[in-house]
Short mmCIF file of C-alpha atoms in Angstrom, two decimals:
data_model
loop_
_atom_site.label_atom_id
_atom_site.label_comp_id
_atom_site.label_asym_id
_atom_site.label_seq_id
_atom_site.Cartn_x
_atom_site.Cartn_y
_atom_site.Cartn_z
CA MET A 5 -46.09 -19.99 -29.52
CA ASP A 6 -43.68 -22.31 -31.26
CA SER A 7 -42.46 -19.58 -33.62
CA SER A 8 -41.13 -17.64 -30.88
CA HIS A 9 -39.25 -20.39 -29.16
CA GLY A 10 -37.73 -21.70 -32.02
CA LYS A 11 -36.48 -17.88 -32.93
CA LYS A 12 -35.30 -17.82 -29.72
CA ARG A 13 -33.36 -21.03 -28.38
CA MET A 14 -31.39 -19.86 -31.74
CA ASN A 15 -30.73 -17.09 -30.40
CA VAL A 16 -28.78 -18.36 -27.52
CA GLU A 17 -27.39 -20.49 -29.50
CA ASP A 18 -25.68 -17.38 -32.16
CA ASP A 19 -24.50 -15.76 -28.79
CA ASN A 20 -22.64 -19.08 -27.66
CA ASP A 21 -21.33 -19.41 -31.73
CA ARG A 22 -20.10 -16.46 -31.41
CA LEU A 23 -18.17 -17.08 -28.54
CA SER A 24 -16.32 -20.18 -29.34
CA SER A 25 -15.23 -18.17 -32.19
CA LEU A 26 -13.05 -16.11 -30.02
CA GLN A 27 -9.95 -17.56 -29.94
CA ASP A 28 -8.36 -19.73 -26.63
CA GLU A 29 -6.51 -17.09 -25.04
CA LEU A 30 -9.55 -14.32 -24.72
CA ILE A 31 -11.40 -17.34 -23.51
CA HIS A 32 -9.10 -17.43 -21.38
CA LYS A 33 -9.40 -13.20 -20.46
CA ILE A 34 -12.93 -13.74 -19.95
CA LEU A 35 -13.17 -17.25 -18.00
CA SER A 36 -10.46 -16.00 -15.82
CA PHE A 37 -12.29 -12.99 -14.11
CA ILE A 38 -15.35 -15.98 -12.45
CA GLY A 39 -12.96 -18.35 -10.64
CA ILE A 40 -12.26 -22.10 -11.60
CA LYS A 41 -15.04 -23.69 -9.74
CA HIS A 42 -17.35 -21.47 -12.64
CA ALA A 43 -14.90 -21.41 -14.83
CA ILE A 44 -15.44 -25.26 -15.01
CA GLN A 45 -18.99 -25.04 -14.95
CA THR A 46 -19.37 -23.75 -18.69
CA SER A 47 -17.89 -27.36 -19.58
CA VAL A 48 -21.35 -27.76 -20.13
CA LEU A 49 -21.72 -25.27 -22.90
CA SER A 50 -20.54 -27.81 -26.13
CA SER A 51 -17.66 -29.58 -26.89
CA ARG A 52 -15.82 -26.77 -27.34
CA TRP A 53 -16.10 -25.30 -24.25
CA ARG A 54 -16.05 -28.76 -22.36
CA PHE A 55 -12.20 -28.78 -21.89
CA ILE A 56 -11.49 -25.31 -21.90
CA TRP A 57 -10.31 -24.49 -18.71
CA THR A 58 -7.30 -27.03 -18.30
CA SER A 59 -5.19 -25.05 -20.56
CA MET A 60 -6.52 -21.43 -18.78
CA PRO A 61 -2.75 -20.35 -17.27
CA TYR A 62 -4.89 -18.39 -15.02
CA LEU A 63 -6.62 -20.15 -11.87
CA ASN A 64 -8.25 -17.88 -8.77
CA PHE A 65 -9.16 -20.14 -5.84
CA SER A 66 -11.22 -18.86 -3.01
CA TRP A 67 -12.35 -20.87 -0.23
CA ASP A 68 -15.52 -18.84 0.31
CA ASP A 69 -16.88 -20.91 -3.01
CA PHE A 70 -17.30 -24.02 -0.57
CA TYR A 71 -18.75 -25.02 2.56
CA ARG A 72 -15.64 -27.84 3.95
CA LEU A 73 -12.60 -28.64 4.01
CA PRO A 74 -12.57 -32.19 2.57
CA LYS A 75 -14.86 -30.51 -0.42
CA PHE A 76 -12.51 -27.88 -1.36
CA SER A 77 -9.24 -30.18 -0.56
CA GLU A 78 -11.00 -32.27 -3.40
CA PHE A 79 -12.24 -29.43 -5.69
CA VAL A 80 -8.32 -28.33 -5.58
CA THR A 81 -6.68 -31.46 -6.16
CA HIS A 82 -8.28 -32.22 -9.77
CA VAL A 83 -7.86 -28.92 -10.66
CA LEU A 84 -4.18 -29.23 -11.09
CA SER A 85 -4.70 -32.99 -11.58
CA GLY A 86 -6.97 -32.09 -14.34
CA ARG A 87 -5.11 -29.71 -16.07
CA ASP A 88 -2.79 -29.09 -19.44
CA THR A 89 0.56 -29.92 -17.98
CA GLN A 90 2.61 -28.32 -20.46
CA THR A 91 0.58 -25.32 -19.73
CA GLU A 92 2.26 -22.67 -17.91
CA LEU A 93 0.79 -20.69 -14.85
CA SER A 94 0.87 -16.74 -16.52
CA SER A 95 -1.62 -16.25 -12.07
CA VAL A 96 -2.56 -18.01 -9.24
CA LYS A 97 -4.63 -15.52 -6.81
CA LEU A 98 -6.00 -17.23 -3.65
CA SER A 99 -7.99 -16.05 -1.88
CA ASN A 100 -9.79 -15.84 2.04
CA PHE A 101 -7.59 -18.97 2.75
CA HIS A 102 -8.75 -19.30 5.98
CA GLY A 103 -8.89 -22.54 8.69
CA LYS A 104 -7.67 -25.90 9.63
CA ASP A 105 -5.18 -26.49 6.88
CA SER A 106 -5.83 -24.15 4.72
CA ASP A 107 -2.23 -22.77 5.08
CA VAL A 108 -1.34 -26.54 3.36
CA ILE A 109 -3.83 -26.56 0.21
CA ALA A 110 -2.19 -23.11 -0.29
CA GLU A 111 1.21 -24.86 -0.43
CA GLN A 112 -0.03 -27.78 -2.29
CA ILE A 113 -1.47 -25.05 -5.49
CA MET A 114 2.35 -22.63 -4.87
CA LYS A 115 4.31 -26.31 -4.88
CA TYR A 116 2.12 -26.53 -8.31
CA ALA A 117 2.55 -22.86 -10.11
CA PHE A 118 5.95 -22.88 -8.60
CA SER A 119 6.69 -26.20 -11.36
CA HIS A 120 4.84 -23.96 -13.81
CA ASN A 121 6.59 -21.77 -13.96
CA ILE A 122 3.62 -19.10 -12.19
CA GLN A 123 4.24 -15.20 -12.90
CA GLN A 124 2.11 -13.70 -9.77
CA LEU A 125 0.94 -15.00 -7.35
CA ASP A 126 -1.13 -13.32 -5.13
CA VAL A 127 -2.67 -14.85 -1.56
CA ALA A 128 -4.73 -14.08 1.38
CA CYS A 129 -4.33 -16.06 3.97
CA LEU A 130 -4.44 -16.78 8.15
CA PRO A 131 -2.42 -19.69 8.50
CA GLN A 132 -4.41 -21.53 11.70
CA ASN A 133 -0.87 -21.34 12.70
CA ASP A 134 2.92 -18.64 12.55
CA VAL A 135 4.04 -21.79 8.82
CA GLU A 136 6.88 -20.44 7.08
CA PHE A 137 7.39 -19.39 3.96
CA PRO A 138 6.85 -22.10 1.02
CA PRO A 139 10.96 -21.36 0.67
CA PHE A 140 10.87 -22.84 -3.07
CA LEU A 141 8.74 -20.00 -3.85
CA LEU A 142 11.42 -17.45 -3.12
CA SER A 143 13.84 -18.49 -5.47
CA SER A 144 11.54 -18.62 -8.69
CA ARG A 145 13.18 -17.83 -11.60
CA SER A 146 9.85 -17.00 -13.13
CA LEU A 147 8.14 -14.50 -10.94
CA LYS A 148 7.13 -10.88 -10.95
CA HIS A 149 4.77 -9.82 -8.51
CA LEU A 150 3.86 -11.58 -5.27
CA SER A 151 1.22 -10.67 -2.93
CA VAL A 152 1.07 -12.18 0.83
CA THR A 153 -1.99 -10.07 2.48
CA LYS A 154 -4.65 -10.21 5.41
CA GLU A 155 -6.36 -6.75 3.78
CA ASN A 156 -9.57 -8.70 2.77
CA PHE A 157 -10.57 -10.38 6.16
CA VAL A 158 -12.63 -8.30 9.22
CA SER A 159 -9.70 -7.12 11.66
CA TYR A 160 -11.15 -9.51 14.16
CA GLN A 161 -9.66 -12.08 12.42
CA ARG A 162 -6.42 -11.04 11.52
CA ARG A 163 -5.45 -10.32 15.48
CA ARG A 164 -6.29 -13.98 15.86
CA SER A 165 -4.81 -15.69 13.19
CA CYS A 166 -0.62 -16.16 12.86
CA SER A 167 1.23 -14.71 10.12
CA TYR A 168 3.59 -16.41 7.23
CA VAL A 169 7.14 -16.11 8.38
CA PHE A 170 9.53 -15.22 6.40
CA ASN A 171 13.30 -16.23 7.90
CA ALA A 172 16.32 -14.71 6.74
CA THR A 173 18.28 -17.50 5.79
CA SER A 174 16.28 -18.82 3.40
CA THR A 175 17.54 -18.14 0.65
CA TRP A 176 16.11 -14.91 -1.25
CA GLU A 177 16.70 -14.93 -5.55
CA LEU A 178 14.46 -13.82 -6.91
CA PRO A 179 15.59 -12.65 -10.39
CA VAL A 180 12.65 -11.04 -11.98
CA LEU A 181 10.38 -10.07 -9.77
CA THR A 182 9.50 -6.37 -9.58
CA THR A 183 6.44 -5.67 -7.67
CA LEU A 184 6.39 -6.87 -4.00
CA TYR A 185 3.39 -7.32 -1.22
CA LEU A 186 4.03 -7.90 1.39
CA ASP A 187 0.80 -7.39 4.78
CA GLY A 188 0.07 -9.00 7.93
CA VAL A 189 3.83 -11.47 7.97
CA THR A 190 6.62 -12.00 9.58
CA LEU A 191 10.35 -10.63 8.78
CA CYS A 192 12.80 -13.27 11.50
CA CYS A 193 16.52 -13.65 11.84
CA ASP A 194 17.64 -16.85 13.89
CA ASP A 195 20.87 -14.65 14.93
CA ASN A 196 19.52 -12.45 16.88
CA THR A 197 22.19 -10.04 15.90
CA ASP A 198 22.39 -6.22 15.83
CA LYS A 199 22.47 -5.32 11.86
CA CYS A 200 20.57 -4.84 9.47
CA ILE A 201 19.38 -7.96 7.26
CA ASP A 202 18.71 -7.10 4.33
CA PHE A 203 16.22 -10.03 2.74
CA PHE A 204 15.92 -8.24 -0.73
CA SER A 205 19.48 -7.73 -1.96
CA LYS A 206 18.80 -10.54 -4.39
CA CYS A 207 16.00 -9.13 -6.40
CA ALA A 208 17.46 -6.64 -8.37
CA ASN A 209 15.15 -6.06 -10.67
CA LEU A 210 12.38 -5.40 -7.65
CA LYS A 211 10.87 -1.60 -8.24
CA ASN A 212 6.99 -1.56 -6.43
CA LEU A 213 8.50 -2.77 -2.62
CA THR A 214 5.06 -2.16 0.01
CA LEU A 215 5.74 -3.58 3.88
CA LYS A 216 2.23 -3.24 5.94
CA SER A 217 1.90 -4.64 9.12
CA CYS A 218 4.77 -6.90 9.10
CA TYR A 219 6.25 -8.09 12.84
CA THR A 220 10.00 -8.49 12.84
CA LYS A 221 12.11 -10.34 15.13
CA GLY A 222 15.49 -10.78 15.55
CA PHE A 223 17.06 -8.14 14.00
CA LYS A 224 17.95 -4.42 15.52
CA GLY A 225 17.71 -3.45 11.49
CA LEU A 226 16.20 -3.54 8.16
CA SER A 227 17.82 -3.14 4.67
CA ILE A 228 16.30 -2.04 2.46
CA CYS A 229 19.13 -1.90 -1.01
CA LEU A 230 17.51 -1.55 -4.32
CA PRO A 231 19.21 -0.31 -7.29
CA LEU A 232 15.43 -0.47 -9.62
CA LEU A 233 13.56 0.56 -6.53
CA CYS A 234 10.92 3.09 -7.78
CA ASN A 235 8.47 2.91 -4.99
CA LEU A 236 8.25 2.01 -1.17
CA THR A 237 5.75 2.06 1.26
CA LEU A 238 6.68 1.56 5.13
CA GLU A 239 3.10 0.75 6.84
CA ASP A 240 3.21 -0.14 10.67
CA VAL A 241 5.89 -1.74 10.40
CA CYS A 242 6.34 -1.46 14.25
CA GLY A 243 5.60 -4.83 16.19
CA GLY A 244 8.89 -6.25 17.12
CA SER A 245 12.77 -5.65 16.78
CA VAL A 246 13.76 -3.69 14.09
CA ASN A 247 14.21 0.12 14.49
CA VAL A 248 16.24 1.36 11.68
CA PHE A 249 15.36 1.19 8.07
CA ASN A 250 18.28 1.56 6.24
CA ILE A 251 17.54 2.75 2.63
CA VAL A 252 19.63 2.70 -0.23
CA ALA A 253 17.33 2.87 -3.69
CA PRO A 254 19.25 6.00 -6.23
CA GLN A 255 15.97 5.10 -8.24
CA LEU A 256 13.42 5.67 -5.39
CA LYS A 257 10.62 8.49 -6.83
CA ASN A 258 7.78 7.51 -4.57
CA LEU A 259 8.17 6.62 -0.12
CA ASN A 260 5.01 6.54 1.86
CA ILE A 261 5.54 6.11 5.82
CA ARG A 262 2.58 5.65 8.13
CA GLY A 263 3.04 4.15 11.88
CA VAL A 264 1.33 4.84 14.42
CA PHE A 265 4.48 3.70 16.59
CA THR A 266 7.11 4.89 15.18
CA GLN A 267 9.28 7.52 17.84
CA ASP A 268 11.87 4.81 18.53
CA HIS A 269 12.42 3.91 14.16
CA GLN A 270 15.22 5.81 12.66
CA TYR A 271 15.25 6.04 8.76
CA LEU A 272 18.42 6.88 7.13
CA ILE A 273 18.08 7.22 3.26
CA SER A 274 20.41 7.83 0.02
CA ALA A 275 17.84 8.74 -2.17
CA PRO A 276 18.79 11.92 -4.98
CA ASN A 277 15.87 11.15 -6.99
CA LEU A 278 13.28 11.06 -4.57
CA ALA A 279 9.92 13.23 -5.94
CA PHE A 280 7.38 12.90 -2.94
CA LEU A 281 7.67 12.20 0.25
CA LEU A 282 4.42 11.49 2.37
CA TYR A 283 5.51 10.85 6.08
CA GLU A 284 2.08 10.34 8.30
CA GLY A 285 2.13 9.18 12.16
CA LEU A 286 2.50 10.35 15.99
CA GLU A 287 5.36 10.92 16.76
CA ASN A 288 8.37 12.85 15.00
CA LEU A 289 10.57 10.86 12.09
CA SER A 290 13.88 10.48 12.65
CA LEU A 291 15.89 11.36 9.20
CA SER A 292 18.43 11.26 8.37
CA THR A 293 19.77 11.98 5.03
CA PRO A 294 22.63 13.16 3.04
CA GLY A 295 19.39 15.68 0.50
CA PHE A 296 16.92 14.85 -1.95
CA LEU A 297 17.87 17.32 -4.47
CA SER A 298 15.23 16.38 -6.94
CA LEU A 299 12.23 16.37 -4.54
CA GLU A 300 9.11 18.27 -5.75
CA LYS A 301 6.34 17.25 -3.03
CA ALA A 302 6.14 16.49 0.61
CA ASP A 303 2.73 16.40 2.87
CA ILE A 304 4.22 16.24 6.26
CA CYS A 305 1.84 15.64 9.26
CA VAL A 306 2.85 14.57 12.90
CA SER A 307 -0.02 14.54 15.08
CA TYR A 308 2.10 14.78 18.19
CA PRO A 309 5.77 16.79 17.46
CA HIS A 310 7.51 16.84 20.49
CA ASP A 311 11.11 17.85 19.08
CA ALA A 312 11.07 20.69 18.11
CA HIS A 313 14.58 20.45 17.31
CA GLN A 314 14.11 17.97 15.37
CA VAL A 315 11.37 19.57 13.43
CA LEU A 316 13.08 21.73 12.10
CA ARG A 317 15.80 19.40 10.90
CA LEU A 318 13.63 17.89 9.23
CA LEU A 319 12.06 20.80 7.25
CA GLN A 320 15.93 22.03 6.85
CA LEU A 321 16.68 18.00 5.17
CA LEU A 322 13.53 19.13 2.24
CA HIS A 323 15.22 22.24 1.18
CA ASN A 324 14.32 22.01 -2.51
CA VAL A 325 10.38 20.57 -1.56
CA LYS A 326 8.01 23.00 -4.71
CA SER A 327 5.43 21.93 -3.15
CA LEU A 328 4.87 21.47 0.93
CA THR A 329 2.01 19.97 3.16
CA LEU A 330 1.89 21.03 6.76
CA ASN A 331 -0.65 20.09 9.79
CA LEU A 332 -1.05 22.90 12.66
CA GLU A 333 1.08 20.63 15.34
CA ILE A 334 4.22 22.35 15.17
CA VAL A 335 3.67 25.60 16.58
CA GLU A 336 2.59 25.03 19.86
CA VAL A 337 3.49 28.32 20.68
CA ILE A 338 3.57 31.35 18.67
CA GLY A 339 2.43 33.73 20.94
CA SER A 340 -0.85 32.74 22.32
CA VAL A 341 -1.23 30.23 19.52
CA TYR A 342 -1.86 26.42 20.12
CA VAL A 343 -2.12 24.16 17.55
CA MET A 344 -3.83 21.14 17.10
CA HIS A 345 -4.79 19.41 13.85
CA LEU A 346 -5.38 17.39 11.15
CA THR A 347 -4.02 17.13 7.54
CA MET A 348 -5.61 16.34 4.72
CA ILE A 349 -4.12 17.06 1.56
CA PHE A 350 -4.97 19.33 -1.28
CA SER A 351 -4.16 19.51 -5.11
CA LEU A 352 -3.87 23.26 -5.96
CA ARG A 353 -3.85 22.63 -9.71
CA ASN A 354 -0.65 20.44 -10.50
CA ILE A 355 0.84 21.44 -6.37
CA LEU A 356 0.33 19.52 -3.74
CA ILE A 357 1.17 20.35 0.04
CA THR A 358 -0.67 19.69 2.69
CA ALA A 359 0.17 21.75 5.87
CA LEU A 360 3.52 20.44 7.82
CA LEU A 361 3.98 21.20 12.00
CA PHE A 362 2.92 24.48 14.28
CA HIS A 363 3.46 22.82 16.92
CA LEU A 364 6.60 23.24 17.97
CA LEU A 365 7.70 26.03 15.78
CA SER A 366 6.07 28.58 17.65
CA SER A 367 8.26 27.78 20.58
CA SER A 368 11.74 27.40 18.82
CA VAL A 369 10.72 31.86 17.33
CA GLU A 370 15.35 31.82 18.52
CA LEU A 371 15.73 29.44 16.82
CA MET A 372 13.68 30.73 13.30
CA SER A 373 15.88 33.72 13.94
CA TYR A 374 18.77 32.28 13.91
CA GLN A 375 18.01 30.97 10.70
CA PRO A 376 17.11 31.93 7.18
CA SER A 377 14.38 30.41 5.08
CA PRO A 378 15.14 26.78 3.70
CA PHE A 379 12.75 26.89 0.85
CA PHE A 380 14.49 28.36 -1.52
CA ASN A 381 12.21 26.37 -4.60
CA LEU A 382 9.05 26.58 -3.29
CA LYS A 383 6.06 27.51 -5.09
CA SER A 384 2.85 26.22 -3.03
CA LEU A 385 1.91 25.47 0.55
CA LYS A 386 -0.51 24.54 2.48
CA ILE A 387 -1.88 24.54 5.63
CA HIS A 388 -4.19 22.83 7.54
CA ALA A 389 -6.12 22.10 11.46
CA VAL A 390 -5.66 18.58 12.33
CA THR A 391 -9.18 18.45 14.71
CA GLU A 392 -11.47 19.35 16.19
CA PHE A 393 -9.45 20.19 19.50
CA SER A 394 -7.17 23.31 17.16
CA HIS A 395 -6.97 26.29 19.29
CA TYR A 396 -5.84 27.73 15.65
CA SER A 397 -7.00 30.89 14.58
CA GLY A 398 -6.31 31.40 10.93
CA LYS A 399 -3.19 33.40 11.16
CA MET A 400 0.34 32.98 11.12
CA SER A 401 2.78 34.33 13.57
CA ALA A 402 5.36 36.28 11.70
CA GLU A 403 8.08 34.61 12.50
CA VAL A 404 7.00 31.10 11.30
CA LYS A 405 5.57 32.78 8.06
CA SER A 406 9.24 34.19 7.09
CA TYR A 407 10.95 31.11 8.06
CA LEU A 408 8.80 29.48 5.74
CA LEU A 409 7.67 31.88 2.94
CA ASP A 410 11.15 34.12 2.51
CA SER A 411 13.98 32.29 0.35
CA SER A 412 10.29 31.32 -1.95
CA THR A 413 8.84 35.52 -1.77
CA GLY A 414 6.57 33.93 -5.43
CA ALA A 415 4.92 30.95 -3.66
CA ASN A 416 1.56 29.89 -3.02
CA LEU A 417 -0.26 30.53 0.64
CA ILE A 418 -3.45 27.90 1.52
CA MET A 419 -4.30 28.28 5.86
CA VAL A 420 -7.57 26.24 5.96
CA PRO A 421 -9.05 27.11 9.03
CA ARG A 422 -9.44 24.20 12.05
CA GLU A 423 -13.91 23.58 10.71
CA VAL A 424 -13.37 23.79 7.07
CA SER A 425 -11.13 21.51 7.03
CA TYR A 426 -13.84 19.37 10.39
CA PHE A 427 -16.25 19.43 8.61
CA ILE A 428 -14.68 17.96 5.48
CA MET A 429 -13.41 15.14 7.29
CA ASN A 430 -16.17 14.52 9.02
CA TYR A 431 -18.90 14.64 6.83
CA ILE A 432 -16.66 12.91 4.57
CA ILE A 433 -15.80 9.61 7.79
CA ASN A 434 -19.78 9.64 8.36
CA PHE A 435 -20.67 9.48 4.29
CA HIS A 436 -19.08 7.23 1.76
CA THR A 437 -21.01 8.41 -1.14
CA VAL A 438 -20.20 9.11 -4.43
CA HIS A 439 -22.28 12.88 -4.21
CA THR A 440 -20.54 13.77 -1.12
CA SER A 441 -16.68 13.02 -2.96
CA TYR A 442 -18.39 15.46 -5.61
CA LEU A 443 -19.38 17.38 -2.19
CA PHE A 444 -16.03 18.09 -1.71
CA LEU A 445 -14.72 18.51 -4.46
CA ASP A 446 -16.98 21.71 -4.83
CA VAL A 447 -15.78 22.70 -1.55
CA MET A 448 -12.10 22.58 -1.87
CA LYS A 449 -12.20 24.07 -5.20
CA THR A 450 -14.38 27.28 -2.78
CA ILE A 451 -11.84 27.64 -0.55
CA MET A 452 -8.85 27.21 -2.98
CA ALA A 453 -10.57 29.97 -5.09
CA SER A 454 -10.42 32.21 -1.94
CA ASN A 455 -7.23 32.12 -1.22
#
């Protein structure tokens, strides 16, 4: 018995010694995955571990680790005062901050991070009142990644909560920032101007920008003029005053626009190197551009298109696309066919196309008859039904087919019947399992093989 117990104890000590023999940088990286509270608890393991947390360049604070605010506040003060002041901070993450004074504690941590040359900051916080985002962070010379989000909170918390406010009068000078993710924040201008406001003009190295569920106040237009921007996502930026988006991004490759209420929005886009465009909305996309000369893929889904001329103008702007996906809601009146459908994205080898809008193309057969097919480079066209109420029979009128494909005779056309699309979508919604994902892939392979 004693011998067995001794061997077990030796094994534990040997394992501990192996960990202790690692370099500090490796131990810091390991501890960064468990949060600062649990990282500090490892100090009891041995003298080697007693102070190792004090030089960690990663800090992860979670509100969920504490039941009462005073305890959490006391813990934060203990951590910040106990750290090695000579150690700079690489990353700080604030998780699930909510309730009274949550923004006060968050600002205490952010101020400390700013003074220690923070590089990556992730903030998930629901302030009790609308509060200005700490302006000192918007002049950081070291910050490369900034994320401010409400994504980790349930919907009722998001609805009841206030938000961080970013004011146009604040000095946005983040010269090394490459990634900015703003979710559920307010962008405001106290001047109540009709002009376009550019919050990000002094973020010259910004490459990835996401604006999601943002509320705008006091200005009519939002400018995004960034020389190095590669990826831009605008999702449900629908609340408030803004109705014009002016985008000038010569290096932009991927543009995603999603929104429930986009009917009053205008998108003025100069992006000559754009390779992928995704649009999902209830209304038509009002787009103005000198052209997308490098467009490889476009995925367009409009649930309720109302203007046939606007739909045709959009298609003409996509004339260089090689892979196109459309939902059937655009062809409303091709003969007696009225189509309503849902969009899905399917991958055809290395070509991606989703069905477009067949709601109004039918009512504009006469319009199309006077225009040649705009698509000269099209390799793949994918069309699928969107809703269970679609009357789509799985056939396309000769006029619409001619308009879409006559200039690209070698293009591969895939049409997915409404019943198949709805079955697959409904199955995925009801069964979120790995098995379902594999079933979906098998079904899609069968569909593509049959075409």
